[in-house]
Coordinates of C-alpha atoms and ligand atoms in Angstrom, one line a residue:
M25 CA -24.3 -22.8 -94.8
I26 CA -26.2 -23.6 -91.6
I27 CA -29.1 -21.1 -91.5
I28 CA -30.6 -20.3 -88.1
G29 CA -33.9 -18.5 -88.6
E30 CA -34.0 -15.4 -86.4
K31 CA -37.7 -14.3 -86.6
L32 CA -39.1 -16.0 -83.5
N33 CA -37.4 -13.6 -81.1
G34 CA -39.4 -11.5 -78.6
S35 CA -36.8 -8.7 -78.8
I36 CA -38.1 -7.9 -82.3
P37 CA -40.9 -5.4 -81.5
S38 CA -43.6 -7.0 -83.7
M39 CA -42.8 -10.5 -82.3
G40 CA -42.7 -9.0 -78.7
K41 CA -46.3 -7.8 -79.3
A42 CA -47.3 -11.2 -80.8
I43 CA -46.0 -13.0 -77.7
A44 CA -47.7 -10.6 -75.3
A45 CA -51.0 -11.1 -77.2
R46 CA -50.5 -14.9 -77.4
D47 CA -50.9 -14.7 -81.2
E48 CA -50.6 -18.4 -82.0
A49 CA -51.2 -17.9 -85.8
R50 CA -48.2 -15.5 -86.1
I51 CA -45.8 -17.9 -84.3
K52 CA -46.9 -20.8 -86.4
D53 CA -46.8 -18.8 -89.7
L54 CA -43.2 -17.7 -89.0
A55 CA -42.1 -21.2 -88.1
R56 CA -43.5 -22.5 -91.4
K57 CA -42.3 -19.6 -93.6
Q58 CA -38.7 -19.8 -92.2
T59 CA -38.7 -23.6 -92.6
E60 CA -39.9 -23.3 -96.2
A61 CA -37.2 -20.7 -96.9
G62 CA -34.6 -23.3 -95.8
A63 CA -33.9 -22.6 -92.2
N64 CA -31.9 -25.5 -90.7
F65 CA -32.8 -24.4 -87.1
L66 CA -35.3 -22.0 -85.7
D67 CA -34.1 -19.6 -83.0
V68 CA -36.7 -19.3 -80.3
C69 CA -36.2 -16.5 -77.8
A70 CA -39.0 -15.2 -75.5
S71 CA -37.3 -12.0 -74.4
V72 CA -39.6 -11.6 -71.4
T73 CA -38.9 -11.2 -67.7
P74 CA -37.3 -14.2 -66.0
D75 CA -40.3 -15.1 -63.9
V76 CA -42.4 -15.9 -67.0
E77 CA -39.6 -16.9 -69.4
V78 CA -39.9 -20.7 -69.1
E79 CA -43.7 -20.8 -69.5
T80 CA -43.5 -18.4 -72.4
L81 CA -40.9 -20.5 -74.1
K82 CA -43.0 -23.6 -73.5
W83 CA -45.9 -21.9 -75.2
M84 CA -43.7 -20.9 -78.2
L85 CA -42.0 -24.3 -78.5
D86 CA -45.3 -26.2 -78.4
L87 CA -46.6 -24.1 -81.3
V88 CA -43.5 -24.3 -83.3
Q89 CA -43.0 -28.0 -82.9
G90 CA -46.7 -28.6 -83.6
E91 CA -46.2 -26.9 -87.0
V92 CA -42.8 -28.0 -88.2
D93 CA -40.1 -30.6 -87.5
T94 CA -37.2 -28.1 -87.8
P95 CA -34.9 -28.4 -84.8
I96 CA -34.8 -25.5 -82.3
C97 CA -32.0 -23.1 -81.5
L98 CA -32.9 -22.3 -77.8
D99 CA -32.1 -18.7 -77.1
S100 CA -31.9 -17.1 -73.7
P101 CA -29.5 -15.0 -71.7
S102 CA -30.2 -17.2 -68.7
P103 CA -28.5 -20.6 -68.4
E104 CA -31.1 -21.6 -65.8
T105 CA -33.8 -21.0 -68.4
L106 CA -31.9 -23.0 -71.0
V107 CA -31.6 -26.0 -68.6
K108 CA -35.4 -25.9 -67.9
A109 CA -36.4 -25.4 -71.5
L110 CA -34.1 -28.1 -73.1
P111 CA -36.4 -31.0 -72.1
L112 CA -39.3 -29.2 -73.8
C113 CA -37.7 -29.8 -77.2
N114 CA -38.7 -32.9 -79.2
K115 CA -35.3 -33.4 -80.7
P116 CA -31.7 -32.2 -80.3
G117 CA -31.1 -28.7 -81.5
I118 CA -28.6 -25.9 -80.5
I119 CA -28.2 -24.1 -77.2
N120 CA -27.8 -20.3 -77.7
S121 CA -25.7 -19.7 -75.8
I122 CA -22.8 -20.2 -73.4
S123 CA -19.7 -18.1 -73.0
G124 CA -16.9 -17.7 -70.5
E125 CA -19.3 -15.7 -68.3
G126 CA -20.3 -16.8 -64.8
N127 CA -21.6 -20.4 -64.4
K128 CA -22.8 -20.9 -67.9
I129 CA -20.4 -23.7 -68.9
D130 CA -20.9 -25.5 -65.6
L131 CA -24.6 -25.6 -66.0
I132 CA -24.8 -26.4 -69.8
F133 CA -21.9 -28.6 -70.7
P134 CA -22.9 -31.5 -68.3
L135 CA -26.5 -31.3 -69.6
I136 CA -25.5 -31.8 -73.2
A137 CA -22.4 -33.9 -72.7
D138 CA -23.9 -37.2 -73.7
T139 CA -26.5 -35.9 -76.2
K140 CA -26.6 -34.8 -79.8
W141 CA -27.2 -31.2 -78.8
G142 CA -25.1 -28.5 -80.4
C143 CA -24.1 -25.3 -78.5
I144 CA -23.3 -21.7 -79.5
A145 CA -20.3 -20.4 -77.5
L146 CA -19.8 -16.6 -77.5
L147 CA -16.1 -15.5 -77.2
C148 CA -16.7 -13.2 -74.2
D149 CA -16.3 -13.6 -70.4
D150 CA -16.8 -11.7 -67.2
R151 CA -14.7 -8.9 -68.6
G152 CA -17.5 -8.0 -71.0
I153 CA -17.5 -7.7 -74.8
P154 CA -13.9 -8.2 -76.0
Q155 CA -12.3 -5.7 -78.3
S156 CA -9.2 -7.6 -79.3
V157 CA -8.6 -10.9 -81.2
E158 CA -6.2 -12.0 -78.4
Q159 CA -8.9 -11.6 -75.7
R160 CA -11.4 -13.6 -77.7
M161 CA -8.9 -16.4 -78.4
E162 CA -8.1 -16.7 -74.7
T163 CA -11.8 -17.3 -74.0
F164 CA -11.9 -19.8 -77.0
A165 CA -9.0 -21.7 -75.5
M166 CA -10.8 -21.9 -72.1
I167 CA -14.0 -23.1 -73.7
M168 CA -12.3 -25.8 -75.7
K169 CA -10.5 -27.1 -72.5
R170 CA -13.9 -27.4 -70.8
A171 CA -15.5 -29.0 -73.9
E172 CA -12.8 -31.6 -73.9
E173 CA -13.4 -32.4 -70.3
F174 CA -17.1 -33.2 -71.1
H175 CA -16.1 -35.0 -74.4
I176 CA -18.2 -32.5 -76.5
E177 CA -16.8 -32.9 -80.0
P178 CA -15.8 -29.7 -81.9
S179 CA -18.4 -30.5 -84.6
R180 CA -21.1 -29.8 -82.0
L181 CA -19.8 -26.3 -81.2
Y182 CA -20.8 -23.1 -82.9
I183 CA -18.3 -20.4 -82.1
D184 CA -19.7 -16.8 -82.2
P185 CA -16.7 -14.5 -82.2
L186 CA -19.2 -11.6 -81.5
V187 CA -20.1 -8.9 -83.9
V188 CA -19.5 -5.3 -82.7
T189 CA -20.7 -2.1 -84.2
L190 CA -18.7 -0.9 -87.2
S191 CA -19.5 2.8 -86.8
S192 CA -17.8 2.8 -83.3
N193 CA -15.2 0.1 -84.0
E194 CA -13.5 0.0 -87.4
S195 CA -12.2 -3.5 -86.8
A196 CA -15.6 -5.0 -86.3
L197 CA -15.3 -7.3 -89.3
T198 CA -11.5 -7.7 -89.5
A199 CA -11.2 -8.9 -85.8
F200 CA -14.2 -11.3 -86.4
A201 CA -12.6 -12.7 -89.5
E202 CA -9.2 -13.1 -87.8
C203 CA -10.8 -15.1 -85.0
T204 CA -12.7 -17.2 -87.5
R205 CA -9.5 -18.1 -89.4
Q206 CA -7.7 -18.9 -86.1
V207 CA -10.5 -21.1 -84.8
K208 CA -10.9 -22.9 -88.1
A209 CA -7.2 -23.5 -88.4
Q210 CA -7.1 -25.2 -84.9
Y211 CA -10.4 -27.1 -85.3
P212 CA -11.5 -27.6 -89.0
D213 CA -14.8 -29.3 -87.8
I214 CA -16.0 -26.5 -85.6
H215 CA -18.7 -24.2 -86.8
I216 CA -18.6 -20.4 -86.8
T217 CA -21.9 -18.5 -86.5
S218 CA -23.2 -15.0 -85.7
G219 CA -26.1 -12.6 -86.0
A220 CA -24.8 -10.1 -88.5
S221 CA -27.1 -7.2 -87.9
N222 CA -25.2 -5.7 -84.8
V223 CA -22.5 -4.6 -87.3
S224 CA -24.6 -1.9 -88.9
F225 CA -26.2 -0.1 -86.0
G226 CA -26.3 3.7 -86.6
L227 CA -25.5 3.5 -90.3
P228 CA -27.7 4.3 -93.3
V229 CA -28.8 1.5 -95.6
R230 CA -28.0 -1.1 -93.0
K231 CA -28.7 -4.0 -95.3
L232 CA -25.6 -3.1 -97.5
I233 CA -23.4 -3.4 -94.4
N234 CA -25.1 -6.6 -93.2
M235 CA -24.7 -8.3 -96.6
S236 CA -21.1 -7.2 -97.0
F237 CA -20.3 -8.5 -93.5
M238 CA -21.9 -11.8 -94.4
I239 CA -19.8 -12.3 -97.6
L240 CA -16.5 -11.3 -95.9
A241 CA -17.2 -13.4 -92.8
M242 CA -18.0 -16.4 -95.1
G243 CA -14.8 -15.7 -97.0
A244 CA -13.0 -16.1 -93.6
G245 CA -14.7 -19.4 -92.9
M246 CA -18.0 -18.6 -91.2
D247 CA -20.3 -21.5 -92.1
S248 CA -23.5 -20.6 -90.2
A249 CA -25.6 -17.4 -89.6
I250 CA -28.5 -16.3 -87.5
V251 CA -30.5 -14.4 -90.2
D252 CA -34.0 -13.8 -91.6
P253 CA -34.3 -16.7 -94.1
T254 CA -37.3 -15.0 -95.7
N255 CA -35.0 -12.0 -96.7
R256 CA -34.4 -12.9 -100.3
D257 CA -31.5 -10.5 -100.8
M258 CA -29.6 -11.8 -97.9
L259 CA -30.3 -15.5 -98.8
G260 CA -29.3 -14.7 -102.4
I261 CA -25.9 -13.4 -101.5
I262 CA -25.4 -16.3 -99.1
Y263 CA -26.1 -18.9 -101.8
A264 CA -23.9 -16.9 -104.3
A265 CA -21.0 -16.6 -101.9
N266 CA -21.3 -20.3 -101.0
A267 CA -20.9 -21.2 -104.7
L268 CA -18.0 -18.8 -105.2
L269 CA -16.3 -20.4 -102.1
E270 CA -16.4 -23.8 -103.8
N271 CA -19.1 -25.2 -101.4
D272 CA -21.7 -25.7 -104.1
E273 CA -20.6 -28.1 -107.0
Y274 CA -22.1 -27.0 -110.3
C275 CA -24.0 -24.3 -108.4
L276 CA -26.8 -26.8 -107.8
E277 CA -27.9 -25.3 -104.5
Y278 CA -27.9 -21.8 -105.9
I279 CA -29.9 -22.9 -108.9
G280 CA -32.3 -24.9 -106.7
A281 CA -32.9 -22.0 -104.3
Y282 CA -33.7 -19.8 -107.3
R283 CA -36.0 -22.5 -108.7
D284 CA -37.8 -22.8 -105.4
G285 CA -38.3 -19.0 -105.1
V286 CA -36.1 -18.7 -102.0
I287 CA -33.7 -16.2 -103.8
G288 CA -34.1 -13.9 -106.7
P289 CA -36.1 -10.8 -107.6
P290 CA -39.2 -10.0 -105.6
L291 CA -41.9 -12.6 -106.2
E292 CA -44.3 -10.1 -107.8
E293 CA -41.7 -9.3 -110.5
R294 CA -41.1 -13.0 -111.2
K295 CA -44.8 -13.6 -112.0
K296 CA -44.8 -11.1 -114.8
Ligands
THG3 N1 -25.4 -14.2 -81.6 C1 -26.1 -15.2 -81.1 N2 -27.4 -15.1 -80.8 C2 -28.1 -14.0 -81.2 C3 -27.5 -13.0 -81.8 C4 -26.1 -13.1 -82.0 N3 -29.4 -14.0 -80.9 C5 -30.2 -12.7 -81.1 C6 -29.6 -11.9 -82.2 N4 -28.2 -11.8 -82.1 C7 -29.9 -12.5 -83.6 N5 -31.3 -12.4 -83.8 C8 -31.9 -11.3 -84.5 C9 -33.3 -11.3 -84.7 C10 -33.9 -10.3 -85.4 C11 -33.2 -9.2 -85.9 C12 -31.8 -9.2 -85.6 C13 -31.2 -10.2 -84.9 C14 -33.9 -8.2 -86.7 N6 -34.7 -8.6 -87.7 C15 -35.5 -7.8 -88.6 C16 -36.9 -7.8 -88.2 O1 -37.4 -8.9 -88.0 O2 -37.6 -6.8 -88.3 C17 -35.4 -8.3 -90.0 C18 -34.1 -8.3 -90.6 C19 -34.1 -8.7 -92.1 O3 -35.2 -8.6 -92.7 O4 -33.1 -9.1 -92.6 O5 -33.6 -7.0 -86.5 O6 -25.4 -12.1 -82.6 N7 -25.4 -16.3 -80.7

């Protein structure tokens, strides 16, 4: 599994406050903790008004990259911001995100065409959040046509079929899983990613829904996730599912994650 650490996101209230207060220690601490927990990329999202977004991202990126070598997953709703922030990264990471909306592809694909950057592509377009598998797969076909034009290999793309809310849409997981299977059948080297937590809005004990989503989506072929890597329960079921899906010979990664304290019972209990 390719783990994208979600914590450096200004839309999380505590992180929004830390960004507003220019709390350098908090940013550095979360960069380090997520890296130590095994994050392969660190999502960095300022979630501030467009007029100060690039300068805020620059401040965050300098702190994160001064603390750890983990590549960045650059997260902004604005393609113009992504274009300006990409040169601030020390090494290739992942652009989060493009979609079929507006001019996103036209701005981002030429920029990353001849680089090692990856790119998350959401399966939505100007029609908004798609409800059906068919609508998402139409967007997918369009994105792949454009990717081919720019010679962007499937292995650099992370398709996000979009997670909707289960309490208002009973096919939230089943439609996601069907898209995942169809995308993987067409392009075995492509990655599938998502942030799982949208699925559980409005429901009690959200973590049960989030973790069940994760396992079922992995069963359908999802091989990346935007999660909190310091969440030991979530990481535990990810390592367990990975082994059960034949992606972890002799369970070595599962055992290693337990040994390193990344998964398992709460740390206090282990010390007893
Ligand atoms: N797809 C793509 N990008 C995305 C999302 C997606 N970026 C933003 C978002 N969705 C994913 N990021 C977050 C970040 C934080 C939280 C949820 C989604 C969040 N975190 C809790 C907190 O920090 O309090 C902790 C959760 C936990 O402990 O497990 O709510 O879907 N392409």
